[in-house]
Amino acid sequence: MRRDRFAIAAAGCIHDNSVKAGWSSSARVEPEFERIFLPHLDAAWNLARLLMRNPQDAEDVVQEAYLKALRSFSGFRGESSRSWLLAIVRNTCFTWMRNNRERADQAEFREEIHTGAAATPEMESLSRERSEAVTRCIAQLPTDFREAIVLRELEQMSYREIAEITGVPSGTVMSRLARARSRLASCLKISLGGTSGPVTVIAEQRP
Amino acid sequence: MTCEEARSLLSARMDGELDVPLRAAVDAHVKTCAACTQQSETLQSVSMAVRNGISRNTAPAHLRDNIRFALRGADYLERTQAPAQWKQWGAAAAAAVFIAALGTAPFLVNERNHRQTLAQELLSAHQRALVGREVDVVSTDRHTVKPWFNGKLPFSPPVADLAAHGFLLEGGRVDYAGGHPVAALVYRRRLHRIDVFIWPAGNSTPPARFESNGYHEISWKKNGFTFTCISDLNAAELAGFARLLQSQ
C-alpha cells in the first residue's frame, strides 16, 4: 500500500488530518488488535451463533463486538484476550436481544445453522439425529444457561473464567450448569444402555 | 453427606471444580449410592452428547473479511477524528487573534463556512442522484468509465476497480459542486450506494469528515485531486472504502 504523505497546506484541514494521522504504521493500533483478537473469531462466532437465533444477526453481533473491542482496546491490560473478547460478544448479544426482543421472539429457529459441523451428508443418520436433538435441546435452554453450557462444553472454560465473562459469581455458574444439564438430560431423555454400553440419545418430539 | 447435597455437586464434580475435601466427601457418598452413581453417569452422557452435538464451527470467511475491513475503517476514523477538530479550532483561534489585527479575520470564518457548504452541496448532489439519474455512463469497466469523462471535464479523474473487495463500479456522471464541475463515480456495496466525487485539488476543500442525517462523508487529497466519498453505509465500512481507494 502506498502511503503518500501530503504536503501541509496553510489552511487545509484535510491535509492536516491525513498527515497527523500519520499514515505510518506506528500510529495504527488495528494491526496489533487484529493479531491478538482475530484468532478468537471462531470462539466469538460459536458463542454468538448459539446465543442468537438467526445467523445473520449473529454475524452482525460479532462484527459489532469487534468494533466495540477495538474502541475499548486501550483498556485491555493483557489479560486473557479470549475471555475479554467473549465478554464483549455476549454483552453485545444481550444488548441486541433486549433491543430486538419482539423480532427475536418471532424468529424461527434455524436448525441447520445451529447444528454442528458434524451434520454432514455422509454421516450416518443416527449421529445426525443426535446432533440435531442436542442442538434443539440447547436452543430451548434459557439464555443464561445456554451461554454457560457453550462456554463450558465448547470453550472448556473454568467456572472462574465463565464467571468473569458473564459477570456472576462462580457459585452461580455452578448452579446454572447443574440446572442446564439436568434440563438437557430430560430434554434428550438420555438412557444408559448399561454402564459401559453405548449412550442412546432419543430426541424429544419437535416442538 | 445426604443424597440431595451430593446431587447438587455432581455437575461441578464432573467439571473438576470441587476443592479436595469436598470432592472426597462427594466421592465417598457416590460409591455407596446407586442413584447418585446413575445420576453421575447421566451427567457424563449429557456432557458427551453436547460436546459431540455442537462441534466448533469455523467462522464464515466473509465474516472474517468484513470484520477486518470494518476494523481498518474504524481505525481510520479514530485517527482522523476528534483531535483534528480540536486542533483545527485551536489553530483557527490562534490565527484569528493574529490575523484579526490585519483585518482578515472574516476570511477564516468564511473559509470554514465554505467547507461546510461544500460538504452540504456534495451531499445534495448525492441525494439528488439517488432519486434521479444515478449515472450517465453505465459500466462496470473502468476502461469505459474513465475515457467517458474526456471532453466533458477539464481533467481526467482516476477510476479504480474495487470489485475484488466487494465494491462494484456502476458507472459515472458529471455533477456540480462548489461552483465547478466534478466527476462522480458510483459504486455499490450490498444495498448501499457510494458516490465518489473527484475534482482537481484547489481552494475548495470539504472537511475531512462530515455527517448529516445518517449520511457519512469522508474527504482527502491525493495526487493533485480532492476526493469525497458519500454514502449511507455505516461509518466504519465507508472509512474502509476510503482507505481502500487511497491505497490504489
CSV table of C-alpha atoms in Angstrom, one decimal:
chain,number,residue,atom,x,y,z
A,1,MET,CA,0.0,0.0,0.0
A,2,ARG,CA,1.3,3.4,-0.9
A,3,ARG,CA,1.2,5.8,1.9
A,4,ASP,CA,1.6,9.2,0.4
A,5,ARG,CA,2.5,12.0,2.7
A,6,PHE,CA,0.6,15.0,1.7
A,7,ALA,CA,2.1,18.5,1.8
A,8,ILE,CA,0.6,20.6,4.6
A,9,ALA,CA,-1.2,23.4,3.1
A,10,ALA,CA,-1.8,26.5,5.2
A,11,ALA,CA,-5.4,26.2,6.0
A,12,GLY,CA,-6.2,22.8,4.5
A,13,CYS,CA,-7.7,20.7,7.3
A,14,ILE,CA,-7.9,17.7,5.1
A,15,HIS,CA,-4.1,17.7,4.6
A,16,ASP,CA,-3.7,18.4,8.3
A,17,ASN,CA,-5.7,15.3,9.3
A,18,SER,CA,-4.1,12.9,7.0
A,19,VAL,CA,-0.6,14.0,8.0
A,20,LYS,CA,-1.3,14.0,11.6
A,21,ALA,CA,-3.0,10.6,11.3
A,22,GLY,CA,0.5,9.7,10.2
A,23,TRP,CA,-0.1,7.1,7.6
A,24,SER,CA,2.7,5.5,9.5
A,25,SER,CA,2.2,2.0,10.9
A,26,SER,CA,3.3,3.2,14.3
A,27,ALA,CA,0.2,5.3,14.7
A,28,ARG,CA,-2.1,2.3,13.9
A,29,VAL,CA,-3.5,0.2,16.7
A,30,GLU,CA,-5.5,-2.1,14.4
A,31,PRO,CA,-2.8,-4.5,13.2
A,32,GLU,CA,-1.9,-5.2,16.8
A,33,PHE,CA,-5.5,-5.6,17.7
A,34,GLU,CA,-6.1,-8.0,14.8
A,35,ARG,CA,-3.1,-10.0,15.8
A,36,ILE,CA,-4.4,-10.5,19.3
A,37,PHE,CA,-8.2,-10.9,18.6
A,38,LEU,CA,-8.8,-12.3,15.2
A,39,PRO,CA,-7.5,-15.7,16.3
A,40,HIS,CA,-10.5,-15.8,18.6
A,41,LEU,CA,-13.0,-15.2,15.8
A,42,ASP,CA,-14.2,-18.9,15.8
A,43,ALA,CA,-14.9,-18.8,19.5
A,44,ALA,CA,-16.7,-15.5,19.1
A,45,TRP,CA,-18.7,-16.8,16.2
A,46,ASN,CA,-19.7,-20.1,18.0
A,47,LEU,CA,-20.8,-18.2,21.1
A,48,ALA,CA,-22.8,-15.7,19.0
A,49,ARG,CA,-24.4,-18.3,16.8
A,50,LEU,CA,-25.5,-20.4,19.8
A,51,LEU,CA,-26.9,-17.4,21.7
A,52,MET,CA,-28.6,-15.7,18.7
A,53,ARG,CA,-31.5,-17.3,16.8
A,54,ASN,CA,-30.5,-16.1,13.4
A,55,PRO,CA,-27.1,-16.5,11.8
A,56,GLN,CA,-27.3,-13.1,10.1
A,57,ASP,CA,-27.9,-11.5,13.5
A,58,ALA,CA,-25.0,-13.5,14.9
A,59,GLU,CA,-22.7,-12.1,12.2
A,60,ASP,CA,-23.8,-8.6,12.8
A,61,VAL,CA,-23.3,-9.0,16.5
A,62,VAL,CA,-19.8,-10.4,16.1
A,63,GLN,CA,-18.8,-7.6,13.8
A,64,GLU,CA,-20.2,-5.0,16.2
A,65,ALA,CA,-18.5,-6.7,19.1
A,66,TYR,CA,-15.1,-6.5,17.3
A,67,LEU,CA,-15.6,-2.8,16.6
A,68,LYS,CA,-16.6,-2.2,20.3
A,69,ALA,CA,-13.5,-4.2,21.4
A,70,LEU,CA,-11.3,-2.0,19.1
A,71,ARG,CA,-12.7,1.1,20.8
A,72,SER,CA,-12.0,-0.3,24.2
A,73,PHE,CA,-8.7,-1.7,23.2
A,74,SER,CA,-6.8,1.0,25.3
A,75,GLY,CA,-8.5,-0.6,28.3
A,76,PHE,CA,-7.1,-4.0,27.5
A,77,ARG,CA,-4.4,-4.9,30.0
A,78,GLY,CA,-3.1,-8.1,28.5
A,79,GLU,CA,-5.4,-10.4,30.5
A,80,SER,CA,-6.9,-13.4,28.7
A,81,SER,CA,-7.7,-12.0,25.3
A,82,ARG,CA,-10.3,-14.7,24.6
A,83,SER,CA,-12.2,-14.0,27.8
A,84,TRP,CA,-12.0,-10.3,27.2
A,85,LEU,CA,-13.4,-10.6,23.7
A,86,LEU,CA,-16.1,-13.2,24.6
A,87,ALA,CA,-17.3,-10.9,27.4
A,88,ILE,CA,-17.9,-8.2,24.8
A,89,VAL,CA,-19.5,-10.6,22.4
A,90,ARG,CA,-22.0,-11.9,25.0
A,91,ASN,CA,-22.8,-8.4,26.1
A,92,THR,CA,-23.4,-7.3,22.6
A,93,CYS,CA,-25.7,-10.4,22.1
A,94,PHE,CA,-27.7,-9.5,25.2
A,95,THR,CA,-28.0,-5.8,24.2
A,96,TRP,CA,-29.1,-6.9,20.8
A,97,MET,CA,-31.7,-9.3,22.2
A,98,ARG,CA,-33.0,-6.6,24.5
A,99,ASN,CA,-33.3,-4.1,21.7
A,100,ASN,CA,-34.9,-6.6,19.3
A,101,ARG,CA,-37.0,-8.7,21.7
A,102,GLU,CA,-40.0,-8.9,19.5
A,103,ARG,CA,-38.1,-9.8,16.5
A,104,ALA,CA,-36.1,-12.4,18.4
A,105,ASP,CA,-39.2,-14.0,19.8
A,106,GLN,CA,-40.8,-14.2,16.3
A,107,ALA,CA,-37.7,-15.5,14.7
A,108,GLU,CA,-37.9,-19.1,13.7
A,109,PHE,CA,-35.1,-21.3,15.0
A,110,ARG,CA,-32.8,-22.1,12.1
A,111,GLU,CA,-31.6,-25.6,12.9
A,112,GLU,CA,-29.2,-26.1,10.0
A,113,ILE,CA,-27.1,-23.2,11.2
A,114,HIS,CA,-27.1,-24.2,14.8
A,115,THR,CA,-26.3,-27.8,14.2
A,116,GLY,CA,-22.7,-28.5,14.5
A,117,ALA,CA,-20.3,-29.3,11.6
A,118,ALA,CA,-20.8,-33.0,12.4
A,119,ALA,CA,-24.1,-32.8,10.4
A,120,THR,CA,-22.6,-33.7,7.1
A,121,PRO,CA,-24.4,-35.8,4.5
A,122,GLU,CA,-22.0,-38.7,4.7
A,123,MET,CA,-22.6,-39.0,8.4
A,124,GLU,CA,-24.9,-41.8,9.4
A,125,SER,CA,-28.3,-40.5,10.1
A,126,LEU,CA,-28.3,-41.7,13.7
A,127,SER,CA,-25.5,-39.4,14.8
A,128,ARG,CA,-27.0,-36.6,12.7
A,129,GLU,CA,-30.3,-37.1,14.6
A,130,ARG,CA,-28.4,-37.0,17.8
A,131,SER,CA,-26.7,-33.8,16.9
A,132,GLU,CA,-29.9,-32.2,15.8
A,133,ALA,CA,-31.5,-33.3,19.1
A,134,VAL,CA,-28.7,-31.8,21.1
A,135,THR,CA,-28.9,-28.6,19.1
A,136,ARG,CA,-32.7,-28.3,19.6
A,137,CYS,CA,-32.4,-29.0,23.3
A,138,ILE,CA,-29.7,-26.4,23.8
A,139,ALA,CA,-31.8,-23.9,21.9
A,140,GLN,CA,-34.6,-24.4,24.3
A,141,LEU,CA,-32.5,-23.5,27.3
A,142,PRO,CA,-32.8,-20.1,28.9
A,143,THR,CA,-30.1,-17.8,27.5
A,144,ASP,CA,-28.2,-17.7,30.8
A,145,PHE,CA,-28.0,-21.5,30.9
A,146,ARG,CA,-27.1,-21.7,27.2
A,147,GLU,CA,-24.1,-19.5,27.4
A,148,ALA,CA,-22.8,-21.3,30.5
A,149,ILE,CA,-23.1,-24.6,28.6
A,150,VAL,CA,-21.5,-23.2,25.5
A,151,LEU,CA,-18.6,-21.7,27.4
A,152,ARG,CA,-18.0,-24.8,29.4
A,153,GLU,CA,-18.5,-27.6,26.8
A,154,LEU,CA,-17.3,-25.8,23.7
A,155,GLU,CA,-14.7,-23.5,25.0
A,156,GLN,CA,-13.8,-25.7,28.0
A,157,MET,CA,-13.6,-22.7,30.3
A,158,SER,CA,-13.2,-22.9,34.0
A,159,TYR,CA,-16.0,-21.7,36.3
A,160,ARG,CA,-13.9,-18.7,37.2
A,161,GLU,CA,-13.5,-17.7,33.5
A,162,ILE,CA,-17.2,-18.2,32.8
A,163,ALA,CA,-17.9,-16.1,35.9
A,164,GLU,CA,-15.7,-13.3,34.6
A,165,ILE,CA,-17.3,-13.3,31.2
A,166,THR,CA,-20.9,-13.5,32.4
A,167,GLY,CA,-20.4,-11.2,35.3
A,168,VAL,CA,-21.8,-13.5,38.0
A,169,PRO,CA,-20.2,-15.3,40.9
A,170,SER,CA,-18.7,-18.8,40.4
A,171,GLY,CA,-21.4,-20.3,42.6
A,172,THR,CA,-24.0,-19.1,40.1
A,173,VAL,CA,-22.1,-20.6,37.2
A,174,MET,CA,-22.0,-23.9,39.1
A,175,SER,CA,-25.8,-23.9,39.7
A,176,ARG,CA,-26.6,-22.7,36.2
A,177,LEU,CA,-24.5,-25.6,34.7
A,178,ALA,CA,-26.1,-28.1,37.0
A,179,ARG,CA,-29.6,-27.0,36.2
A,180,ALA,CA,-28.8,-26.7,32.5
A,181,ARG,CA,-27.5,-30.2,32.4
A,182,SER,CA,-30.5,-31.6,34.2
A,183,ARG,CA,-32.8,-29.9,31.7
A,184,LEU,CA,-30.7,-31.2,28.8
A,185,ALA,CA,-30.9,-34.7,30.3
A,186,SER,CA,-34.7,-34.7,30.4
A,187,CYS,CA,-34.9,-33.0,27.0
A,188,LEU,CA,-32.6,-35.6,25.5
A,189,LYS,CA,-34.3,-38.4,27.6
A,190,ILE,CA,-30.9,-39.9,28.0
A,191,SER,CA,-31.0,-43.5,28.9
A,192,LEU,CA,-28.0,-45.6,29.6
A,193,GLY,CA,-27.6,-48.9,27.8
A,194,GLY,CA,-25.7,-50.4,30.7
A,195,THR,CA,-22.8,-48.8,32.5
A,196,SER,CA,-20.3,-49.3,29.7
A,197,GLY,CA,-22.6,-49.6,26.8
A,198,PRO,CA,-23.3,-47.0,24.1
A,199,VAL,CA,-25.3,-44.0,25.0
A,200,THR,CA,-28.6,-43.7,23.4
A,201,VAL,CA,-29.9,-40.2,22.8
A,202,ILE,CA,-33.5,-40.1,21.9
A,203,ALA,CA,-34.8,-36.8,20.7
A,204,GLU,CA,-37.9,-35.3,22.1
A,205,GLN,CA,-40.7,-34.6,19.6
A,206,ARG,CA,-40.2,-31.5,17.6
A,207,PRO,CA,-41.9,-28.6,19.3
B,1,MET,CA,-23.4,-36.2,53.1
B,2,THR,CA,-27.0,-36.6,52.1
B,3,CYS,CA,-28.1,-37.6,48.6
B,4,GLU,CA,-29.6,-34.2,48.0
B,5,GLU,CA,-26.3,-32.4,48.9
B,6,ALA,CA,-24.3,-34.7,46.7
B,7,ARG,CA,-26.6,-34.3,43.8
B,8,SER,CA,-26.3,-30.6,43.7
B,9,LEU,CA,-22.5,-31.1,43.4
B,10,LEU,CA,-22.3,-33.8,40.8
B,11,SER,CA,-22.1,-31.5,37.9
B,12,ALA,CA,-19.2,-29.5,39.5
B,13,ARG,CA,-17.5,-32.7,40.4
B,14,MET,CA,-17.5,-33.8,36.8
B,15,ASP,CA,-16.0,-30.4,35.8
B,16,GLY,CA,-13.2,-30.9,38.3
B,17,GLU,CA,-14.4,-27.7,40.1
B,18,LEU,CA,-14.7,-29.0,43.7
B,19,ASP,CA,-11.9,-28.5,46.2
B,20,VAL,CA,-10.2,-31.6,47.5
B,21,PRO,CA,-12.1,-32.2,50.8
B,22,LEU,CA,-15.5,-31.6,49.2
B,23,ARG,CA,-14.6,-33.8,46.3
B,24,ALA,CA,-13.6,-36.6,48.7
B,25,ALA,CA,-16.8,-36.3,50.6
B,26,VAL,CA,-18.9,-36.5,47.4
B,27,ASP,CA,-16.8,-39.4,46.0
B,28,ALA,CA,-17.4,-41.3,49.3
B,29,HIS,CA,-21.1,-40.8,49.0
B,30,VAL,CA,-21.4,-41.7,45.3
B,31,LYS,CA,-19.6,-45.0,46.0
B,32,THR,CA,-22.3,-46.1,48.3
B,33,CYS,CA,-25.3,-44.6,46.5
B,34,ALA,CA,-26.7,-46.3,43.3
B,35,ALA,CA,-28.9,-43.4,42.5
B,36,CYS,CA,-26.1,-40.8,42.6
B,37,THR,CA,-23.9,-43.1,40.6
B,38,GLN,CA,-26.6,-43.3,38.0
B,39,GLN,CA,-27.1,-39.6,38.0
B,40,SER,CA,-23.4,-39.0,37.6
B,41,GLU,CA,-23.3,-41.2,34.5
B,42,THR,CA,-26.3,-39.4,33.1
B,43,LEU,CA,-24.4,-36.1,33.5
B,44,GLN,CA,-21.4,-37.6,31.7
B,45,SER,CA,-23.6,-38.6,28.9
B,46,VAL,CA,-25.2,-35.2,28.6
B,47,SER,CA,-21.7,-33.6,28.6
B,48,MET,CA,-20.5,-36.0,25.9
B,49,ALA,CA,-23.7,-35.6,23.8
B,50,VAL,CA,-23.3,-31.8,24.0
B,51,ARG,CA,-19.7,-31.8,23.0
B,52,ASN,CA,-20.3,-34.1,20.1
B,53,GLY,CA,-23.5,-32.4,19.1
B,54,ILE,CA,-22.4,-28.8,18.9
B,55,SER,CA,-19.0,-29.1,17.4
B,56,ARG,CA,-16.9,-26.0,17.0
B,57,ASN,CA,-17.7,-24.3,13.7
B,58,THR,CA,-15.3,-22.2,11.7
B,59,ALA,CA,-16.5,-18.6,11.3
B,60,PRO,CA,-17.6,-17.9,7.7
B,61,ALA,CA,-14.8,-16.5,5.6
B,62,HIS,CA,-16.8,-13.4,4.6
B,63,LEU,CA,-17.4,-12.6,8.2
B,64,ARG,CA,-13.7,-12.5,8.8
B,65,ASP,CA,-13.2,-10.3,5.8
B,66,ASN,CA,-16.0,-8.0,6.8
B,67,ILE,CA,-14.6,-7.6,10.3
B,68,ARG,CA,-11.1,-6.9,9.1
B,69,PHE,CA,-12.4,-4.4,6.7
B,70,ALA,CA,-14.6,-2.6,9.3
B,71,LEU,CA,-11.7,-2.7,11.8
B,72,ARG,CA,-9.5,-0.9,9.3
B,73,GLY,CA,-12.2,1.6,8.6
B,74,ALA,CA,-12.8,2.2,12.3
B,75,ASP,CA,-9.1,2.7,12.9
B,76,TYR,CA,-9.0,5.2,10.1
B,77,LEU,CA,-12.0,7.1,11.7
B,78,GLU,CA,-10.2,7.0,15.0
B,79,ARG,CA,-7.1,8.6,13.6
B,80,THR,CA,-8.9,11.3,11.6
B,81,GLN,CA,-11.4,12.2,14.2
B,82,ALA,CA,-11.8,14.5,17.2
B,83,PRO,CA,-8.2,15.7,17.8
B,84,ALA,CA,-8.2,17.2,14.3
B,85,GLN,CA,-11.3,19.2,15.0
B,86,TRP,CA,-9.9,20.4,18.3
B,87,LYS,CA,-6.6,21.4,16.8
B,88,GLN,CA,-8.3,23.0,13.9
B,89,TRP,CA,-10.3,25.2,16.3
B,90,GLY,CA,-7.3,25.9,18.4
B,91,ALA,CA,-5.2,26.8,15.4
B,92,ALA,CA,-8.0,28.9,14.0
B,93,ALA,CA,-8.4,30.7,17.2
B,94,ALA,CA,-4.7,31.5,17.5
B,95,ALA,CA,-4.6,32.5,13.9
B,96,ALA,CA,-7.7,34.6,14.3
B,97,VAL,CA,-6.1,36.6,17.1
B,98,PHE,CA,-3.1,37.2,15.0
B,99,ILE,CA,-4.8,37.9,11.7
B,100,ALA,CA,-7.6,39.9,13.3
B,101,ALA,CA,-5.1,42.7,13.6
B,102,LEU,CA,-4.6,42.6,9.9
B,103,GLY,CA,-8.3,42.8,9.4
B,104,THR,CA,-8.6,39.5,7.7
B,105,ALA,CA,-10.5,37.5,10.3
B,106,PRO,CA,-13.6,37.3,8.2
B,107,PHE,CA,-11.6,35.3,5.8
B,108,LEU,CA,-11.1,32.4,8.3
B,109,VAL,CA,-14.7,32.3,9.2
B,110,ASN,CA,-15.6,32.3,5.6
B,111,GLU,CA,-13.2,29.5,4.9
B,112,ARG,CA,-14.8,27.3,7.5
B,113,ASN,CA,-18.3,28.1,6.2
B,114,HIS,CA,-17.2,27.4,2.7
B,115,ARG,CA,-16.1,23.9,3.7
B,116,GLN,CA,-19.3,23.1,5.4
B,117,THR,CA,-21.3,24.5,2.5
B,118,LEU,CA,-19.3,22.4,0.0
B,119,ALA,CA,-19.9,19.3,2.1
B,120,GLN,CA,-23.6,20.0,2.1
B,121,GLU,CA,-23.6,20.6,-1.7
B,122,LEU,CA,-21.9,17.3,-2.3
B,123,LEU,CA,-24.4,15.6,-0.1
B,124,SER,CA,-27.3,17.2,-2.0
B,125,ALA,CA,-25.7,16.1,-5.3
B,126,HIS,CA,-25.6,12.5,-3.9
B,127,GLN,CA,-29.2,12.6,-2.7
B,128,ARG,CA,-30.4,14.1,-6.0
B,129,ALA,CA,-28.7,11.3,-7.8
B,130,LEU,CA,-30.4,8.8,-5.5
B,131,VAL,CA,-33.8,9.8,-6.6
B,132,GLY,CA,-33.0,10.8,-10.2
B,133,ARG,CA,-30.3,10.0,-12.6
B,134,GLU,CA,-27.6,7.9,-10.9
B,135,VAL,CA,-25.2,7.6,-13.8
B,136,ASP,CA,-24.7,9.0,-17.3
B,137,VAL,CA,-22.4,6.2,-18.3
B,138,VAL,CA,-23.4,2.7,-17.2
B,139,SER,CA,-20.4,0.4,-17.0
B,140,THR,CA,-18.6,-1.8,-14.6
B,141,ASP,CA,-15.4,-1.4,-16.6
B,142,ARG,CA,-13.1,1.4,-15.5
B,143,HIS,CA,-11.6,1.4,-19.0
B,144,THR,CA,-15.0,2.5,-20.3
B,145,VAL,CA,-15.8,4.9,-17.5
B,146,LYS,CA,-12.6,6.8,-17.5
B,147,PRO,CA,-12.5,7.8,-21.2
B,148,TRP,CA,-16.1,8.8,-21.0
B,149,PHE,CA,-15.1,11.8,-19.0
B,150,ASN,CA,-12.9,13.1,-21.8
B,151,GLY,CA,-14.2,16.3,-23.2
B,152,LYS,CA,-16.9,16.5,-20.5
B,153,LEU,CA,-14.4,17.6,-17.8
B,154,PRO,CA,-11.3,19.7,-18.0
B,155,PHE,CA,-9.5,16.9,-16.1
B,156,SER,CA,-9.3,13.1,-16.2
B,157,PRO,CA,-10.3,11.5,-12.9
B,158,PRO,CA,-8.6,8.3,-11.6
B,159,VAL,CA,-11.1,5.4,-11.7
B,160,ALA,CA,-10.4,2.4,-9.5
B,161,ASP,CA,-11.7,-1.1,-9.9
B,162,LEU,CA,-12.6,-2.4,-6.4
B,163,ALA,CA,-14.8,-5.3,-7.4
B,164,ALA,CA,-12.4,-7.7,-5.8
B,165,HIS,CA,-13.1,-6.0,-2.5
B,166,GLY,CA,-16.9,-6.1,-2.8
B,167,PHE,CA,-17.4,-2.6,-4.2
B,168,LEU,CA,-18.9,-2.8,-7.7
B,169,LEU,CA,-18.4,0.1,-10.1
B,170,GLU,CA,-21.7,1.0,-11.7
B,171,GLY,CA,-20.7,4.0,-13.7
B,172,GLY,CA,-20.1,7.7,-13.6
B,173,ARG,CA,-21.6,11.1,-14.2
B,174,VAL,CA,-20.7,14.8,-14.3
B,175,ASP,CA,-22.0,16.7,-11.3
B,176,TYR,CA,-21.6,20.3,-9.9
B,177,ALA,CA,-20.5,21.4,-6.5
B,178,GLY,CA,-18.6,24.4,-5.2
B,179,GLY,CA,-19.3,26.2,-8.4
B,180,HIS,CA,-17.3,23.8,-10.6
B,181,PRO,CA,-17.8,20.5,-12.4
B,182,VAL,CA,-16.8,17.3,-10.5
B,183,ALA,CA,-16.5,13.8,-11.6
B,184,ALA,CA,-18.9,11.4,-9.8
B,185,LEU,CA,-18.1,7.7,-9.7
B,186,VAL,CA,-20.8,5.3,-8.5
B,187,TYR,CA,-20.0,2.2,-6.5
B,188,ARG,CA,-22.3,-0.3,-4.8
B,189,ARG,CA,-21.9,-2.5,-1.8
B,190,ARG,CA,-24.8,-4.7,-1.0
B,191,LEU,CA,-27.8,-2.4,-1.0
B,192,HIS,CA,-25.8,0.8,-0.4
B,193,ARG,CA,-24.6,3.2,-3.0
B,194,ILE,CA,-21.4,5.2,-2.7
B,195,ASP,CA,-20.7,8.3,-4.7
B,196,VAL,CA,-17.1,9.3,-5.1
B,197,PHE,CA,-16.6,12.9,-6.2
B,198,ILE,CA,-13.3,13.9,-7.7
B,199,TRP,CA,-12.0,17.3,-8.8
B,200,PRO,CA,-8.6,19.0,-9.1
B,201,ALA,CA,-7.3,20.0,-5.7
B,202,GLY,CA,-7.8,23.7,-5.3
B,203,ASN,CA,-9.2,26.2,-3.0
B,204,SER,CA,-12.5,24.4,-2.3
B,205,THR,CA,-12.0,21.5,0.2
B,206,PRO,CA,-14.7,19.9,2.3
B,207,PRO,CA,-13.9,18.9,5.9
B,208,ALA,CA,-12.2,15.5,6.3
B,209,ARG,CA,-15.3,14.2,7.9
B,210,PHE,CA,-18.9,15.3,7.6
B,211,GLU,CA,-22.1,13.7,8.8
B,212,SER,CA,-25.7,14.5,8.2
B,213,ASN,CA,-28.9,12.6,8.7
B,214,GLY,CA,-27.3,9.2,8.6
B,215,TYR,CA,-25.0,10.0,5.6
B,216,HIS,CA,-21.3,10.0,6.0
B,217,GLU,CA,-18.8,11.9,4.0
B,218,ILE,CA,-15.0,11.3,4.0
B,219,SER,CA,-12.6,13.5,2.1
B,220,TRP,CA,-8.9,13.6,1.3
B,221,LYS,CA,-6.5,14.8,-1.2
B,222,LYS,CA,-4.2,12.8,-3.3
B,223,ASN,CA,-2.1,13.1,-6.4
B,224,GLY,CA,-3.5,16.6,-7.1
B,225,PHE,CA,-7.1,15.6,-6.7
B,226,THR,CA,-9.6,16.1,-3.9
B,227,PHE,CA,-11.8,13.0,-3.2
B,228,THR,CA,-15.1,12.9,-1.3
B,229,CYS,CA,-16.9,9.7,-0.8
B,230,ILE,CA,-20.5,9.8,0.4
B,231,SER,CA,-22.9,7.0,1.5
B,232,ASP,CA,-25.4,5.8,4.0
B,233,LEU,CA,-23.1,2.9,4.6
B,234,ASN,CA,-22.0,2.7,8.2
B,235,ALA,CA,-19.1,4.9,9.0
B,236,ALA,CA,-16.6,2.2,9.6
B,237,GLU,CA,-17.3,0.5,6.3
B,238,LEU,CA,-17.2,3.7,4.4
B,239,ALA,CA,-13.9,4.6,6.0
B,240,GLY,CA,-12.7,1.1,5.0
B,241,PHE,CA,-13.7,2.0,1.4
B,242,ALA,CA,-11.9,5.4,1.7
B,243,ARG,CA,-8.7,3.6,2.8
B,244,LEU,CA,-9.0,1.1,0.0
B,245,LEU,CA,-9.4,3.9,-2.5
B,246,GLN,CA,-6.4,5.8,-1.0
B,247,SER,CA,-4.2,2.7,-1.4
B,248,GLN,CA,-4.9,2.4,-5.1
